[in-house]
Short mmCIF file of C-alpha atoms in Angstrom, two decimals:
data_model
loop_
_atom_site.label_atom_id
_atom_site.label_comp_id
_atom_site.label_asym_id
_atom_site.label_seq_id
_atom_site.Cartn_x
_atom_site.Cartn_y
_atom_site.Cartn_z
CA MET W 1 -13.53 -5.09 -11.90
CA ALA W 2 -15.64 -4.76 -8.77
CA TYR W 3 -15.64 -7.68 -6.36
CA PHE W 4 -16.78 -7.79 -2.74
CA ARG W 5 -16.84 -10.62 -0.23
CA ILE W 6 -16.94 -11.03 3.53
CA ILE W 7 -15.66 -14.22 5.14
CA ASP W 8 -16.75 -14.25 8.78
CA LYS W 9 -15.28 -16.84 11.14
CA GLY W 10 -16.70 -15.28 14.30
CA GLU W 11 -14.65 -13.80 17.13
CA GLY W 12 -11.20 -12.56 16.25
CA LEU W 13 -9.38 -9.81 14.44
CA ASN W 14 -10.58 -7.91 11.37
CA ARG W 15 -8.72 -8.11 8.06
CA LEU W 16 -9.27 -5.92 5.01
CA PHE W 17 -7.86 -6.65 1.56
CA ILE W 18 -8.43 -3.91 -1.03
CA GLY W 19 -7.34 -4.28 -4.65
CA GLY W 20 -7.38 -2.12 -7.74
CA VAL W 21 -7.21 1.19 -5.90
CA HIS W 22 -6.21 3.13 -9.01
CA GLY W 23 -6.18 2.83 -12.77
CA LYS W 24 -6.86 -0.60 -14.26
CA GLU W 25 -5.00 -2.55 -11.59
CA GLY W 26 -8.19 -4.21 -10.43
CA LEU W 27 -8.34 -6.25 -13.64
CA SER W 28 -5.24 -8.11 -12.39
CA THR W 29 -5.66 -7.99 -8.59
CA VAL W 30 -9.10 -9.60 -8.75
CA LYS W 31 -7.43 -12.72 -10.18
CA ALA W 32 -5.75 -13.21 -6.81
CA LEU W 33 -8.40 -11.86 -4.45
CA GLU W 34 -11.19 -14.04 -5.80
CA LYS W 35 -9.08 -17.15 -5.09
CA ILE W 36 -9.13 -16.53 -1.32
CA GLN W 37 -11.55 -19.04 0.20
CA SER W 38 -13.17 -19.49 3.60
CA SER W 39 -10.68 -22.26 4.39
CA ASP W 40 -7.83 -19.72 4.01
CA VAL W 41 -9.12 -17.50 6.82
CA GLY W 42 -8.27 -17.88 10.49
CA GLU W 43 -10.33 -16.59 13.40
CA GLY W 44 -12.28 -13.38 12.87
CA LYS W 45 -13.31 -11.66 9.66
CA LEU W 46 -11.84 -10.97 6.24
CA VAL W 47 -13.37 -8.28 4.03
CA ILE W 48 -12.24 -8.39 0.39
CA HIS W 49 -12.97 -5.48 -1.93
CA ASN W 50 -11.67 -5.03 -5.47
CA CYS W 51 -12.34 -1.59 -6.93
CA ASP W 52 -13.66 -0.69 -10.36
CA THR W 53 -11.38 0.96 -12.90
CA SER W 54 -10.67 4.57 -11.94
CA PRO W 55 -8.36 7.43 -12.94
CA TYR W 56 -4.78 6.77 -11.85
CA ARG W 57 -3.50 8.79 -8.91
CA SER W 58 -0.77 7.62 -6.57
CA THR W 59 -1.73 6.74 -3.01
CA LEU W 60 1.37 8.72 -1.99
CA ASP W 61 -0.48 11.85 -3.12
CA PRO W 62 -2.61 13.14 -0.20
CA GLN W 63 -5.24 14.28 -2.71
CA TYR W 64 -5.79 10.66 -3.68
CA TYR W 65 -7.96 10.31 -0.58
CA GLU W 66 -10.23 13.08 -1.85
CA SER W 67 -11.03 11.12 -5.03
CA LYS W 68 -14.04 8.82 -5.31
CA VAL W 69 -12.01 5.63 -4.92
CA GLY W 70 -9.85 7.22 -2.21
CA ARG W 71 -12.95 8.03 -0.18
CA GLU W 72 -14.07 4.44 -0.74
CA VAL W 73 -10.79 3.19 0.74
CA LEU W 74 -11.13 5.49 3.76
CA TYR W 75 -14.72 4.40 4.32
CA LEU W 76 -13.78 0.71 4.34
CA ILE W 77 -10.89 1.27 6.75
CA ASN W 78 -12.98 3.40 9.11
CA HIS W 79 -15.97 1.04 8.93
CA TYR W 80 -14.18 -2.27 9.49
CA HIS W 81 -11.21 -1.11 11.63
CA PRO W 82 -8.85 -3.82 10.34
CA GLN W 83 -5.87 -5.02 12.35
CA ILE W 84 -4.47 -6.56 9.16
CA TYR W 85 -4.69 -4.38 6.05
CA VAL W 86 -3.46 -5.40 2.61
CA GLU W 87 -3.50 -2.99 -0.31
CA ALA W 88 -3.21 -5.18 -3.42
CA HIS W 89 -1.61 -3.55 -6.47
CA CYS W 90 -0.08 -4.51 -9.78
CA TYR W 91 2.57 -2.71 -11.82
CA ARG W 92 3.77 -2.62 -15.39
CA THR W 93 7.02 -4.52 -15.69
CA GLU W 94 8.85 -1.47 -17.08
CA ASN W 95 8.20 0.25 -13.73
CA TYR W 96 9.92 -2.43 -11.64
CA HIS W 97 13.11 -0.39 -11.26
CA LYS W 98 11.23 2.73 -10.16
CA LEU W 99 9.52 0.79 -7.38
CA THR W 100 12.59 -1.03 -6.08
CA TYR W 101 15.62 1.21 -6.58
CA PRO W 102 17.19 2.96 -3.55
CA GLY W 103 16.64 6.41 -5.09
CA ARG W 104 12.93 6.04 -4.30
CA TRP W 105 13.80 7.52 -0.89
CA ASP W 106 14.75 10.80 -2.56
CA GLU W 107 12.31 10.76 -5.47
CA LYS W 108 9.12 9.70 -3.66
CA GLY W 109 10.06 10.20 -0.03
CA VAL W 110 9.38 6.55 0.84
CA PRO W 111 11.48 3.37 1.02
CA PRO W 112 11.80 1.12 -2.03
CA LEU W 113 9.58 -1.94 -2.25
CA ILE W 114 11.17 -5.32 -1.57
CA ASP W 115 11.14 -8.25 -4.01
CA LEU W 116 9.83 -11.49 -2.49
CA GLY W 117 10.45 -13.43 -5.69
CA GLU W 118 8.87 -13.71 -9.14
CA GLY W 119 8.50 -9.93 -9.23
CA VAL W 120 6.15 -9.77 -6.23
CA LEU W 121 6.95 -6.70 -4.15
CA ILE W 122 6.09 -5.77 -0.58
CA GLY W 123 6.27 -2.61 1.48
CA SER W 124 4.34 -0.63 4.04
CA ALA W 125 1.01 0.99 3.23
CA SER W 126 1.12 4.67 2.27
CA PRO W 127 2.39 6.88 5.11
CA ASN W 128 -0.71 9.02 4.48
CA ILE W 129 -2.74 6.33 6.25
CA ARG W 130 -0.23 4.08 8.06
CA THR W 131 0.33 6.38 11.03
CA THR W 132 -3.07 8.12 11.06
CA LEU W 133 -5.66 5.36 10.61
CA PHE W 134 -3.80 2.40 12.11
CA THR W 135 -2.04 1.62 15.37
CA ARG W 136 1.63 0.75 15.52
CA ASN W 137 0.75 -2.91 16.12
CA ASP W 138 -1.56 -3.23 13.11
CA VAL W 139 -0.21 -5.00 10.03
CA CYS W 140 -0.39 -2.70 6.98
CA ILE W 141 1.19 -3.79 3.70
CA THR W 142 1.31 -2.81 0.09
CA LEU W 143 1.61 -5.89 -2.11
CA GLU W 144 2.50 -5.60 -5.79
CA MET W 145 2.74 -8.09 -8.63
CA PRO W 146 3.22 -7.62 -12.36
CA CYS W 147 -0.05 -6.83 -14.12
CA ASN W 148 -1.30 -9.84 -16.08
CA PRO W 149 0.89 -12.00 -13.83
CA SER W 150 2.48 -15.30 -14.66
CA LYS W 151 1.36 -18.35 -12.68
CA ASP W 152 4.57 -18.19 -10.62
CA SER W 153 4.02 -14.52 -9.73
CA LEU W 154 0.39 -15.17 -8.85
CA ASP W 155 1.43 -18.10 -6.63
CA VAL W 156 3.83 -15.92 -4.60
CA TYR W 157 1.23 -13.16 -4.35
CA LEU W 158 -1.39 -15.63 -3.14
CA ASP W 159 1.06 -17.13 -0.65
CA VAL W 160 1.40 -13.75 1.07
CA LEU W 161 -2.35 -13.09 0.92
CA ARG W 162 -3.01 -16.46 2.54
CA ILE W 163 -0.46 -15.81 5.29
CA MET W 164 -2.27 -12.55 6.06
CA ALA W 165 -5.70 -14.20 5.85
CA SER W 166 -4.90 -17.14 8.12
CA SER W 167 -2.72 -15.47 10.76
CA ASN W 168 -4.52 -14.46 13.94
CA ASN W 169 -2.16 -11.76 15.23
CA ARG W 170 0.90 -9.70 14.30
CA GLU W 171 3.31 -12.13 15.95
CA GLU W 172 2.03 -14.96 13.79
CA VAL W 173 2.31 -12.84 10.63
CA GLU W 174 5.90 -11.88 11.39
CA LYS W 175 6.94 -15.42 12.33
CA ARG W 176 5.50 -16.94 9.16
CA MET W 177 6.84 -14.19 6.92
CA ARG W 178 10.32 -14.44 8.49
CA ASN W 179 10.34 -18.20 8.00
CA LYS W 180 9.41 -17.84 4.32
CA TYR W 181 11.15 -14.57 3.40
CA PRO W 182 13.86 -13.97 6.06
CA SER W 183 16.13 -11.49 4.28
CA GLN W 184 13.19 -9.50 2.91
CA VAL W 185 11.56 -9.13 6.33
CA GLU W 186 14.89 -8.08 7.81
CA ARG W 187 15.17 -5.35 5.18
CA ALA W 188 11.54 -4.32 5.79
CA SER W 189 12.38 -3.95 9.49
CA GLN W 190 15.32 -1.73 8.63
CA TYR W 191 13.22 0.46 6.33
CA ALA W 192 10.45 0.78 8.93
CA GLN W 193 12.93 1.88 11.60
CA GLU W 194 14.49 4.44 9.28
CA PHE W 195 11.20 5.81 7.97
CA PHE W 196 8.62 5.50 10.78
CA GLY W 197 10.88 5.25 13.82
CA ASN W 198 10.06 2.56 16.37
CA TYR W 199 7.76 0.57 14.06
CA PRO W 200 7.62 -3.12 13.09
CA PRO W 201 8.39 -4.24 9.52
CA PHE W 202 4.87 -3.92 8.11
#
């Protein structure tokens, strides 16, 4: 389900939230993205885009970015130059283990996602774009919730989205996330060091 909104609070950093980047995920992610209001946004700009339904292809596949929706994602990143980037996803509950188990390192070549509670998962954005389109200091996360989420899952998902929307710099993001999800951010830091080298947690 396509949805597009710009919330502009003047001078400040750029934020980009993109949902539904493959398959039918957008039918669930729009439920969260459309709840973000102007009052949730700090200084600067927030661009929200939820994609239409598209064929499923993993963002870990470099060819994803040659697809129609992949080119859409690249255009938005290159056009708005966000310092905070959130890729909003949902997953089928039977795939929870595949996304979170340690063997994801070997199977997919990336760290497992981290559970923040109520089945909401967080990790870095795809390495295909994290180190090529963003600076080390930019905040780049993948955020997952169960498709057709429960109210509790949606609340956790929205909590993270609102932290990203209202924070005005990386330091503020990290401080607020550490206060709310200390062990998860610590693990994210460990994964980032092991995978990207001298990189922050998101």
